[in-house]
Structure formats: C-alpha cells, structure tokens
mmCIF file of C-alpha atoms in Angstrom:
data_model
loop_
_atom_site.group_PDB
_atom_site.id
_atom_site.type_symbol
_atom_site.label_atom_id
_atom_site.label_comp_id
_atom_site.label_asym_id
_atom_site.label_seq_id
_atom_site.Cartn_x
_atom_site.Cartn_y
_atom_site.Cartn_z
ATOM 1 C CA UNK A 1 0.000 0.000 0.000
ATOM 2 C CA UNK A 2 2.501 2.618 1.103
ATOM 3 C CA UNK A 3 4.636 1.634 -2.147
ATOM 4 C CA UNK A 4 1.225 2.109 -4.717
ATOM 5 C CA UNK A 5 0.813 5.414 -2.684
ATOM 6 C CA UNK A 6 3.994 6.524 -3.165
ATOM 7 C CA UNK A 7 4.163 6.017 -7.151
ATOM 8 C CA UNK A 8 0.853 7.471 -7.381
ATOM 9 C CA UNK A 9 2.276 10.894 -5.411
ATOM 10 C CA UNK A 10 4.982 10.446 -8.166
ATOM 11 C CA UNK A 11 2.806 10.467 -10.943
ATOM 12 C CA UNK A 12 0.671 12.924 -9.493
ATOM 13 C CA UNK A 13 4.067 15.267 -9.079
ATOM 14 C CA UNK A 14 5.691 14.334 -12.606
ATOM 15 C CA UNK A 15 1.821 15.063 -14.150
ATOM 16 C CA UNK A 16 1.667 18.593 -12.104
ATOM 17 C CA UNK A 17 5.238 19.636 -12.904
ATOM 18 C CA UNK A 18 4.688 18.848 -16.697
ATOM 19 C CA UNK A 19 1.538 20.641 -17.216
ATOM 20 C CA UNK A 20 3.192 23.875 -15.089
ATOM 21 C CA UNK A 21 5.965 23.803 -18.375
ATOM 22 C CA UNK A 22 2.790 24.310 -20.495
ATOM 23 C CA UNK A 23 1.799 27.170 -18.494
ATOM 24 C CA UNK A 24 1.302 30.203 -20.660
ATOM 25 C CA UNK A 25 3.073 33.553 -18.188
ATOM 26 C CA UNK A 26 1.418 36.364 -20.497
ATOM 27 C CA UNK A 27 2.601 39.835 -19.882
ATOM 28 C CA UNK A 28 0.560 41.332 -22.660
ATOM 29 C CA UNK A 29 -0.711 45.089 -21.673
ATOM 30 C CA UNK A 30 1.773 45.184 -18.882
ATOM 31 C CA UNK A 31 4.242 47.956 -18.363
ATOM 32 C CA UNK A 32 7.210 47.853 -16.110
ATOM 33 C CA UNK A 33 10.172 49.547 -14.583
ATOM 34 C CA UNK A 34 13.984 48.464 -13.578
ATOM 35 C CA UNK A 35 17.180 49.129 -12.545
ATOM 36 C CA UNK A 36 20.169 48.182 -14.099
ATOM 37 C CA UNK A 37 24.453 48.170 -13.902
ATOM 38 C CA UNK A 38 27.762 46.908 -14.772
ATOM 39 C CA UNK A 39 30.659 46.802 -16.312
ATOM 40 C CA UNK A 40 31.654 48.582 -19.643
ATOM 41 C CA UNK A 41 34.291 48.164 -22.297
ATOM 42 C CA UNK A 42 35.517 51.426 -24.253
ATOM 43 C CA UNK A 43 36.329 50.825 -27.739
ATOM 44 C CA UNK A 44 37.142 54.975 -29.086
ATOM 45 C CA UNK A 45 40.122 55.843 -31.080
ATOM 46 C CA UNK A 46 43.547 55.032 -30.011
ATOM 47 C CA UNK A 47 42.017 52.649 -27.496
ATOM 48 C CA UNK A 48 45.038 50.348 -28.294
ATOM 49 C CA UNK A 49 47.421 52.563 -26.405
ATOM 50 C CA UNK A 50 45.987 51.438 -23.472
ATOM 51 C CA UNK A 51 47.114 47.971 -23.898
ATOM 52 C CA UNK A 52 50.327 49.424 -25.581
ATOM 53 C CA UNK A 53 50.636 51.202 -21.814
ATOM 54 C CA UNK A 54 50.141 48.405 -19.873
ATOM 55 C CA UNK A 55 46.761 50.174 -18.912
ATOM 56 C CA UNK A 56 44.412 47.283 -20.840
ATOM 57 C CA UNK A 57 41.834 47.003 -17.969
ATOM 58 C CA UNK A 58 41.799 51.292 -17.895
ATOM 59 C CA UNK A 59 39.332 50.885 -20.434
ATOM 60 C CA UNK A 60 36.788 48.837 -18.247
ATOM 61 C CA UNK A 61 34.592 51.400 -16.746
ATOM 62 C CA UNK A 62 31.238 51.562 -15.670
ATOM 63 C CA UNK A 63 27.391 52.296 -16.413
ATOM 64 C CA UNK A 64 23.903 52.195 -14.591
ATOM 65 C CA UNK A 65 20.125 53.137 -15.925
ATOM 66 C CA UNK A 66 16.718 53.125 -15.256
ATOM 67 C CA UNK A 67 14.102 51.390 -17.778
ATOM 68 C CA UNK A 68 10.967 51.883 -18.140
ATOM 69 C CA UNK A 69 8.788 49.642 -20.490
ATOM 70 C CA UNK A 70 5.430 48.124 -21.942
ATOM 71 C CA UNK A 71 5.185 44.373 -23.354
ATOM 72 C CA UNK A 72 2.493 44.998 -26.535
ATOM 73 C CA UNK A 73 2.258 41.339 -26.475
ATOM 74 C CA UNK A 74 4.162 38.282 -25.682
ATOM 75 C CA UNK A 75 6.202 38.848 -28.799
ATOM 76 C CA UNK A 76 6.753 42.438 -28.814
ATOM 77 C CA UNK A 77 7.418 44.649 -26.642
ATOM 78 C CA UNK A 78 8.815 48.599 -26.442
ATOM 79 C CA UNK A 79 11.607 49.920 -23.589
ATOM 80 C CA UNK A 80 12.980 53.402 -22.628
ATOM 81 C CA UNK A 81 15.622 53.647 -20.860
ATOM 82 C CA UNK A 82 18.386 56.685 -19.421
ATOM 83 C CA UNK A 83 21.865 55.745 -18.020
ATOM 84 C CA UNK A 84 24.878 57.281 -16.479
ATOM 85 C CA UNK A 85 28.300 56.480 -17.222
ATOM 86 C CA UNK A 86 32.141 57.265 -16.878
ATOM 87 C CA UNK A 87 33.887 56.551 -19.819
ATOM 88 C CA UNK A 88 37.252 56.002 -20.902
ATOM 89 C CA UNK A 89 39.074 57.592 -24.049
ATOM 90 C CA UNK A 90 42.845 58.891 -25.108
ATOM 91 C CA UNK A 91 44.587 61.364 -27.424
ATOM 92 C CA UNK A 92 46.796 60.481 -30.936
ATOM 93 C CA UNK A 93 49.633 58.575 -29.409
ATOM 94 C CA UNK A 94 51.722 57.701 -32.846
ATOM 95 C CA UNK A 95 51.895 61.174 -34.252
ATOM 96 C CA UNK A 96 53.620 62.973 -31.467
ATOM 97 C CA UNK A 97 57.224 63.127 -30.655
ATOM 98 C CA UNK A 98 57.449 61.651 -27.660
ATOM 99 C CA UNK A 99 54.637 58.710 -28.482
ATOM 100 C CA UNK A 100 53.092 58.730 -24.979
ATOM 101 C CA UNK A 101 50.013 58.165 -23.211
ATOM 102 C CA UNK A 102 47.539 60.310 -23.304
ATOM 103 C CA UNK A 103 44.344 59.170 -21.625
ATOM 104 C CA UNK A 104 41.345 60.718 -19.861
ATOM 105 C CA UNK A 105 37.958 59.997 -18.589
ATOM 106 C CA UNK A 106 34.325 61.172 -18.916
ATOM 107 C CA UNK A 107 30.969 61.332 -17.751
ATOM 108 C CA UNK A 108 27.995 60.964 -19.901
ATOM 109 C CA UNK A 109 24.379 60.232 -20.205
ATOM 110 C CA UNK A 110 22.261 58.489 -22.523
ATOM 111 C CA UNK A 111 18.925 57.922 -23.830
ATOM 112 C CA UNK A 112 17.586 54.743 -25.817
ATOM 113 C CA UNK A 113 14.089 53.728 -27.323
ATOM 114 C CA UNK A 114 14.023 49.728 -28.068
ATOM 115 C CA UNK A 115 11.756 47.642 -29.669
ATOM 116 C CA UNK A 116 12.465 43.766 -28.049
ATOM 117 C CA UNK A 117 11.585 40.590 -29.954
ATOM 118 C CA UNK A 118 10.649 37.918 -27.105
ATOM 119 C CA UNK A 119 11.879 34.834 -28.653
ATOM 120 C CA UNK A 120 10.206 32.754 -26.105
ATOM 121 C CA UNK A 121 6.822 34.391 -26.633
ATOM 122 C CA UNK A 122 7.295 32.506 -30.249
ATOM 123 C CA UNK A 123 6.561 29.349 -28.646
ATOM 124 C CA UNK A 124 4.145 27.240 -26.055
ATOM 125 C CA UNK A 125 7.367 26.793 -23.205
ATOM 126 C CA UNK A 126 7.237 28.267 -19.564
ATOM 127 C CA UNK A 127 7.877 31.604 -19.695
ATOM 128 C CA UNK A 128 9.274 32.073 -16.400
ATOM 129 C CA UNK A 129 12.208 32.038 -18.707
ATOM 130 C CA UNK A 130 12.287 34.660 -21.487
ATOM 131 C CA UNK A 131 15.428 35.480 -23.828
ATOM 132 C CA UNK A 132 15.043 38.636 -25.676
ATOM 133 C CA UNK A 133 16.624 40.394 -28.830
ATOM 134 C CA UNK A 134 16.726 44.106 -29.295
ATOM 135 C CA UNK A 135 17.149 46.837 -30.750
ATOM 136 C CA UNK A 136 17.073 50.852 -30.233
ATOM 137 C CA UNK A 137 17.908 54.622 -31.401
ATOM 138 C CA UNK A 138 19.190 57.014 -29.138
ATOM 139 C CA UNK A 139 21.310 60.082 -27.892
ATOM 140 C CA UNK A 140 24.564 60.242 -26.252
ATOM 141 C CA UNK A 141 25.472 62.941 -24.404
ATOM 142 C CA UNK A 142 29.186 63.149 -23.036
ATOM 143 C CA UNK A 143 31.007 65.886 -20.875
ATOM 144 C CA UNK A 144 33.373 66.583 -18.140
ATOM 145 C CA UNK A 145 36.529 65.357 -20.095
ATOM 146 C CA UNK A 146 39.656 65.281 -18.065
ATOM 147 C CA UNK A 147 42.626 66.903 -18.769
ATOM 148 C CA UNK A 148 44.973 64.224 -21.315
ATOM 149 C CA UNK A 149 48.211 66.330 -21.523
ATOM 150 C CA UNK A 150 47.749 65.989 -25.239
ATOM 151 C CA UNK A 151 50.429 68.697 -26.462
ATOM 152 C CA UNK A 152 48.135 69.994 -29.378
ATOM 153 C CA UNK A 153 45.379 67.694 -29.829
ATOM 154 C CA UNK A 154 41.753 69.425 -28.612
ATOM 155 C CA UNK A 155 39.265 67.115 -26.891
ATOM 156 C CA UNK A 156 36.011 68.995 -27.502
ATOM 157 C CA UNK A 157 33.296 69.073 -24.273
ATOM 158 C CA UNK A 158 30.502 68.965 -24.040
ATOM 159 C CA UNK A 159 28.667 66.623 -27.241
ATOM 160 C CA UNK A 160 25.675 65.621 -27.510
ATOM 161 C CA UNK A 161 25.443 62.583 -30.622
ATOM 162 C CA UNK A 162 23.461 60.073 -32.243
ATOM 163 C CA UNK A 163 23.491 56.285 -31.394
ATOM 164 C CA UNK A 164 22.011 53.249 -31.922
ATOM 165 C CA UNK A 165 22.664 49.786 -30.078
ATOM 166 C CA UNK A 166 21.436 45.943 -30.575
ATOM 167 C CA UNK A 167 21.646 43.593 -27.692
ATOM 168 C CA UNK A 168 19.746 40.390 -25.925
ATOM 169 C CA UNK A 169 17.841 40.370 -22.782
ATOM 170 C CA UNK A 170 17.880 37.340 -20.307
ATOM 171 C CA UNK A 171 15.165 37.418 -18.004
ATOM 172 C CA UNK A 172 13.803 34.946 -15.206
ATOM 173 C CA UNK A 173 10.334 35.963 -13.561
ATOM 174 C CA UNK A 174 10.366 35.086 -10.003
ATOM 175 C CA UNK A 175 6.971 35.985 -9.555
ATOM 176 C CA UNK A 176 4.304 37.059 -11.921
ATOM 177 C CA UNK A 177 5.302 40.874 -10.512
ATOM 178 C CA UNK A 178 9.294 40.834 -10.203
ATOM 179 C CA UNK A 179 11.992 39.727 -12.537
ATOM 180 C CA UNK A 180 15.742 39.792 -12.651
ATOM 181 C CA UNK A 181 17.787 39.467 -16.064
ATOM 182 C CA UNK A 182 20.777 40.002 -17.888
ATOM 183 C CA UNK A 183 21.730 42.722 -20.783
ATOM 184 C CA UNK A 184 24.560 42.581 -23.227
ATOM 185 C CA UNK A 185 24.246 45.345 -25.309
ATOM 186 C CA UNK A 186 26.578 46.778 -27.679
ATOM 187 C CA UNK A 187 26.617 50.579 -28.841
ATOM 188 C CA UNK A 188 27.942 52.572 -31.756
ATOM 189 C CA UNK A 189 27.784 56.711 -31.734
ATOM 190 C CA UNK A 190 28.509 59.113 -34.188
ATOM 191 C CA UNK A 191 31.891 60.319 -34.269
ATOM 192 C CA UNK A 192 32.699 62.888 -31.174
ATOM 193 C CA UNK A 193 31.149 61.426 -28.257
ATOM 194 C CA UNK A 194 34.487 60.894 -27.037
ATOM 195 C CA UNK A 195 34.758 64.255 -27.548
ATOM 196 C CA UNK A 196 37.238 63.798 -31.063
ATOM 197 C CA UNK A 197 37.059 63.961 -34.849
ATOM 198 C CA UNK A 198 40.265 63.021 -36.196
ATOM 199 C CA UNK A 199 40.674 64.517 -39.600
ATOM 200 C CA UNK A 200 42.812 62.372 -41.897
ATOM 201 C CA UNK A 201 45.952 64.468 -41.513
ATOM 202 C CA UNK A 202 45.995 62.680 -37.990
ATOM 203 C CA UNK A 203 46.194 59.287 -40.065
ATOM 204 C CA UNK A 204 49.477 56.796 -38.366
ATOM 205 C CA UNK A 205 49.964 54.865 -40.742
ATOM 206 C CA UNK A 206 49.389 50.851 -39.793
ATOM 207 C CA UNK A 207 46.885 52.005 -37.079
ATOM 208 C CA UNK A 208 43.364 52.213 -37.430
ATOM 209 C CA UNK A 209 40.738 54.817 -35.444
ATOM 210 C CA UNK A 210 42.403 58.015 -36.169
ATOM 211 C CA UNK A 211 40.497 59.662 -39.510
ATOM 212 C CA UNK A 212 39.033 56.265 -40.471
ATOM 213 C CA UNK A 213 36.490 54.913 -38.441
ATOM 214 C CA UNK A 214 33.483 57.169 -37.883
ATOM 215 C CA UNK A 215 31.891 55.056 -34.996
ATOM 216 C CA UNK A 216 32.849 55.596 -31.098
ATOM 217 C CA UNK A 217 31.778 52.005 -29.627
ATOM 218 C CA UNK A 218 30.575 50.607 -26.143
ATOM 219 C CA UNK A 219 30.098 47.218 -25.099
ATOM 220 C CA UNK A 220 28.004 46.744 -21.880
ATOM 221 C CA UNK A 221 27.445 43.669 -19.807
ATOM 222 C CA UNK A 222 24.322 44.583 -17.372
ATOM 223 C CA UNK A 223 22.021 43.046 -14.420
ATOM 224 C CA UNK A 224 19.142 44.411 -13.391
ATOM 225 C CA UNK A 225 16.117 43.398 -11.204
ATOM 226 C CA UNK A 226 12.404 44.781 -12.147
ATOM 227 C CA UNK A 227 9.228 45.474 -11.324
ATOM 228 C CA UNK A 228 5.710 45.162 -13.854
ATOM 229 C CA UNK A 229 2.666 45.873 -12.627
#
C-alpha cells in the first residue's frame, strides 16, 4: 500500500510539474520599470594605447540606468531607458614626438528607445524564462573630459550625438510581478562622443581609429532586477 501510494504521489508530481511547463506567463498590456548596472568596455580611437601602456583594464569602466517599459504582447514589446556612465578615451599617441600616453575619462548620459523581440513568446514553453533580442535609437550625451596632456590635440566638451545599439535580454520571472535578467548590449555613436574627430591628416599609418572609423563604440554587460505591474 505505502509503495502504490507513493508512485501514485509520483505520478501525481511528474503530471503537475509537466503541465506547469505548459503554463502560458502572459505579460501582454503590462508595463514595467527596472534598474540596471555593470561593467563597460571602451572601444574609441587610439584605445590600443591602453594595452600598448600596460593600462588594458583602464578601459573597463562603468554604467547604470533606469528602464521603463510596456510588453504589446508576448512577442513584442517597447523599452525606454536613461543611463549614467564614466567613460574612458585617449589622445593620438603615434603622431607625437614623444609617443606617450595620453588618456582621460568622462561622464555621460544616454537615452535609448528599443523595440524587443521575445523569442520565447514565439513558442508554447514556460515563460518564467524569457530570452530577448533588441534593438534601439538614441542620444549620447558626453562631458566633463579630463585633462589628457595631449600637447596639441583638442578634446572637444561637451557633445551631444546620435546612437544606436542591438543587444539580448535574459530574463527569469520570479513571480508574476518581479523579474531579474541580464543585458549585453553593444553601442555605436557618431563620431565625437568621445569628444574627437580626427581629420585624416591625424592618419598613423598601420593604425586604425584616427580619420578612419566614424563610430565611437561601447560594449556593456548589465544586471538588473524589475518590477511590472
């Protein structure tokens, strides 16, 4: 008897557990707000003196935002979001006479509007579990640059810019209300959000990022927790 009880409980469990997997976790209609941060890797022109330096990890840095957003449906859904970050940049190393190291930090804030794919909303799984694609248009604005000793090259300040970013979301629901996830995002700018605009004259030769590349670049690695009511 206790054995035939106990494989029934079993079956009973196994049965429960698979039809929870069905379970459909709609978040159509709903909107929500979080918090993110983390780390952040600089990618602006001359970014390889840094590792030339020694100084490879200088151009690790850091970012935090707030999000705000509204899930259309379980497929689609739309995201604002505002962040604060310092930022890490340096002046033409190869064309001066002494070829040092000219590096200096900044503060800046942007703004982003995404529109998210929820991959998982594609399908019939749980979606307790939700991984998200994305993409957005924004502004950058940077200011505050430091001082970089450059001997004549100008680092402009303040800039405001145009950007746009693509990125995946990972998020786990631990109730129907609260969520944490994961963000890896990576972001391009117009040229000058680092405050420079190399002209071509300021071209070393073998070296890319000096009057080639028009793109300042960000790569962000982010956790957040958030709320949707």
């Amino acid at each position: 008897m206790k054995r035939l009880a106990g494989v029934t409980l079993a079956l009973l469990l196994t049965c429960a557990m698979a039809s929870a997997q069905q379970i459909k976790h709609s978040h159509e209609g709903r909107f929500y707000v979080g918090f993110q941060a983390g780390p952040m890797l600089n990618i602006y022109e001359n970014y390889f003196s840094y590792k030339e330096n020694g100084k490879t990890f200088g151009l690790i840095t850091y970012q935090a935002g707030l999000v705000g957003g509204y899930d259309v449906n379980d497929i689609l859904g739309l995201r604002l979001s505002a962040s604060y970050a310092k930022n890490a940049g340096a002046c033409n190393t190869k064309n001066t006479s002494a070829h040092g190291f000219y590096p200096y930090t900044f503060q800046s804030v942007n703004v982003f509007a995404d529109a998210i794919l929820d991959l998982h909303g594609l399908s019939d799984l749980s979606t307790f579990f939700r991984a998200k694609l994305y993409g957005g248009l924004g502004l950058g604005h940077s200011f505050n640059m430091t001082d970089s000793k450059h001997p004549w090259q100008d680092v402009s300040d303040p800039n405001t810019v145009f950007g746009f970013r693509m990125g995946a979301i990972f998020e786990y629901n631990i109730t129907d209300n609260i969520g944490i996830f994961g963000d890896l995002c990576g972001e391009a700018y117009t040229d000058k959000y680092n405050g420079l605009m190399p002209s071509a004259t300021e071209q070393a030769e073998n070296y890319e990022g000096y009057g080639g590349f028009p793109l300042d670049l960000r790569g962000l690695i982010s956790v957040g927790v958030l709320y949707r009511f």
